[in-house]
Coordinates of C-alpha atoms in Angstrom, one line a residue:
M1 CA 0.0 0.0 0.0
T2 CA 1.3 3.4 -0.9
F3 CA 0.4 6.7 0.7
G4 CA -3.0 8.0 -0.4
E5 CA -4.4 4.6 -1.4
P6 CA -7.4 3.2 0.6
P7 CA -6.5 0.3 2.8
V8 CA -7.3 -3.2 1.5
P9 CA -9.7 -4.9 3.9
D10 CA -8.3 -8.0 5.7
T11 CA -10.6 -11.0 5.1
Q12 CA -9.1 -12.8 8.1
T13 CA -10.6 -10.4 10.6
D14 CA -14.2 -10.6 9.4
D15 CA -16.4 -10.6 12.6
T16 CA -19.3 -12.2 10.8
A17 CA -17.3 -15.4 10.0
P18 CA -18.1 -18.4 12.2
A19 CA -15.7 -19.3 14.9
P20 CA -13.4 -22.2 14.0
A21 CA -14.7 -25.6 15.2
E22 CA -11.8 -26.0 17.7
H23 CA -12.9 -22.8 19.5
K24 CA -16.6 -23.3 19.7
R25 CA -18.1 -20.9 22.2
L26 CA -19.1 -22.4 25.6
V27 CA -20.1 -19.1 27.2
S28 CA -23.6 -18.5 25.7
G29 CA -27.1 -18.7 27.2
P30 CA -27.0 -20.7 30.5
G31 CA -23.2 -21.1 30.0
L32 CA -22.7 -17.4 30.8
L33 CA -24.4 -18.0 34.2
L34 CA -22.3 -21.0 34.7
V35 CA -19.1 -19.1 34.0
W36 CA -20.2 -16.3 36.3
L37 CA -20.9 -18.7 39.2
Y38 CA -17.6 -20.5 38.7
G39 CA -15.9 -17.1 38.6
V40 CA -17.5 -16.0 41.9
I41 CA -16.8 -19.3 43.7
T42 CA -13.2 -19.1 42.4
V43 CA -12.7 -15.7 43.9
G44 CA -14.3 -16.9 47.2
A45 CA -12.3 -20.1 47.4
V46 CA -9.0 -18.5 46.4
S47 CA -9.5 -15.7 48.9
R48 CA -10.4 -18.0 51.7
S49 CA -7.7 -20.5 51.1
A50 CA -5.0 -17.9 50.6
Y51 CA -5.9 -16.2 53.8
Q52 CA -6.2 -19.5 55.8
I53 CA -3.0 -21.0 54.4
S54 CA -1.0 -17.8 55.0
T55 CA -2.3 -17.1 58.6
E56 CA -3.7 -20.3 60.2
F57 CA -2.2 -23.3 58.3
D58 CA -1.0 -25.1 61.4
R59 CA -4.5 -25.1 62.9
A60 CA -6.1 -27.2 60.1
P61 CA -3.6 -28.0 57.3
L62 CA -5.8 -30.7 55.6
A63 CA -8.9 -28.4 55.5
Y64 CA -6.9 -25.5 54.1
T65 CA -5.0 -27.5 51.6
L66 CA -8.3 -29.0 50.3
S67 CA -9.7 -25.5 50.0
G68 CA -6.7 -24.5 48.0
V69 CA -7.1 -27.5 45.7
A70 CA -10.8 -26.6 45.3
A71 CA -9.8 -23.1 44.4
L72 CA -7.4 -24.3 41.7
V73 CA -10.1 -26.7 40.2
Y74 CA -12.6 -23.8 40.1
A75 CA -10.1 -21.5 38.4
F76 CA -9.2 -24.1 35.8
I77 CA -12.9 -24.8 35.0
T78 CA -13.6 -21.1 34.7
Y79 CA -10.6 -20.7 32.4
S80 CA -11.7 -23.7 30.3
L81 CA -15.2 -22.4 29.9
V82 CA -14.1 -19.0 28.8
R83 CA -11.5 -20.4 26.5
G84 CA -13.9 -22.6 24.6
G85 CA -13.2 -25.2 22.0
E86 CA -13.4 -29.0 22.1
T87 CA -10.2 -29.6 24.1
A88 CA -11.3 -27.0 26.8
R89 CA -14.8 -28.6 26.9
K90 CA -13.4 -32.0 27.5
A91 CA -10.9 -30.7 30.1
A92 CA -13.7 -28.8 31.9
R93 CA -15.9 -31.9 31.9
I94 CA -13.1 -34.0 33.5
C95 CA -12.5 -31.3 36.1
C96 CA -16.2 -31.0 36.9
A97 CA -16.3 -34.8 37.4
A98 CA -13.2 -34.6 39.7
E99 CA -14.8 -31.6 41.5
L100 CA -18.0 -33.6 42.1
A101 CA -15.9 -36.6 43.4
G102 CA -14.0 -34.2 45.7
V103 CA -17.2 -32.6 47.0
L104 CA -18.8 -36.0 47.6
T105 CA -15.7 -37.5 49.2
V106 CA -14.9 -34.5 51.5
G107 CA -18.6 -33.9 52.2
T108 CA -19.0 -37.5 53.4
W109 CA -15.6 -37.4 55.2
T110 CA -16.6 -34.3 57.2
L111 CA -19.8 -35.9 58.3
V112 CA -18.3 -39.3 59.2
R113 CA -15.1 -38.0 60.8
P114 CA -15.6 -34.3 61.8
E115 CA -12.6 -34.4 64.1
A116 CA -10.4 -34.6 61.0
F117 CA -11.5 -31.1 60.1
P118 CA -11.1 -28.6 62.9
D119 CA -12.2 -26.0 60.4
A120 CA -14.4 -26.2 57.3
T121 CA -13.3 -26.5 53.7
V122 CA -15.1 -25.3 50.6
W123 CA -16.4 -28.8 50.2
S124 CA -17.2 -29.5 53.9
D125 CA -20.8 -30.8 54.4
F126 CA -21.2 -30.9 50.6
G127 CA -20.6 -27.1 50.4
M128 CA -23.1 -26.1 53.0
G129 CA -21.0 -23.0 53.8
Y130 CA -21.4 -21.9 50.1
L131 CA -25.1 -22.6 49.9
F132 CA -24.5 -26.1 48.4
I133 CA -23.2 -24.5 45.2
P134 CA -20.1 -26.7 45.3
V135 CA -22.2 -29.9 44.9
I136 CA -24.7 -28.3 42.4
L137 CA -22.2 -26.6 40.2
P138 CA -20.3 -29.6 38.8
I139 CA -23.5 -31.5 38.0
T140 CA -24.8 -28.4 36.2
G141 CA -21.5 -27.9 34.5
M142 CA -21.3 -31.5 33.3
L143 CA -24.8 -31.4 31.9
W144 CA -24.2 -28.1 30.1
L145 CA -20.9 -29.3 28.7
R146 CA -22.6 -32.4 27.5
T147 CA -25.0 -30.4 25.4
K148 CA -22.2 -28.3 23.9
R149 CA -20.7 -31.2 21.9

């Protein structure tokens, strides 16, 4: 292009073109609410675990470590949902299944052996401290991701 000539439009940046198959959008409709909920619970879990690990770790190391693990799982699922694409969808489904297994395991553990948890985790009592969102969210996430194939 020389000075004074109009720019030639770039066909690669056409916003009306469909997204490539490998980056299919997962954040649409109910998926937007799912991402928002995962984002909120990520912030809550990261904040709680970071504070507890940095100030009170010796009081309940297992509980605080599990809260940190939950925070990482939530952050990864949030990232995967926002990223989109088939690989991210599969990774998010696997993490939702792992999250559900963690919630059910820790939730049962805290009911059967409460003395093992002198302080609550995000997944204690099946997420009762978080309005049971930790047990509802992975089920909802797996169902949503199943429809987005």
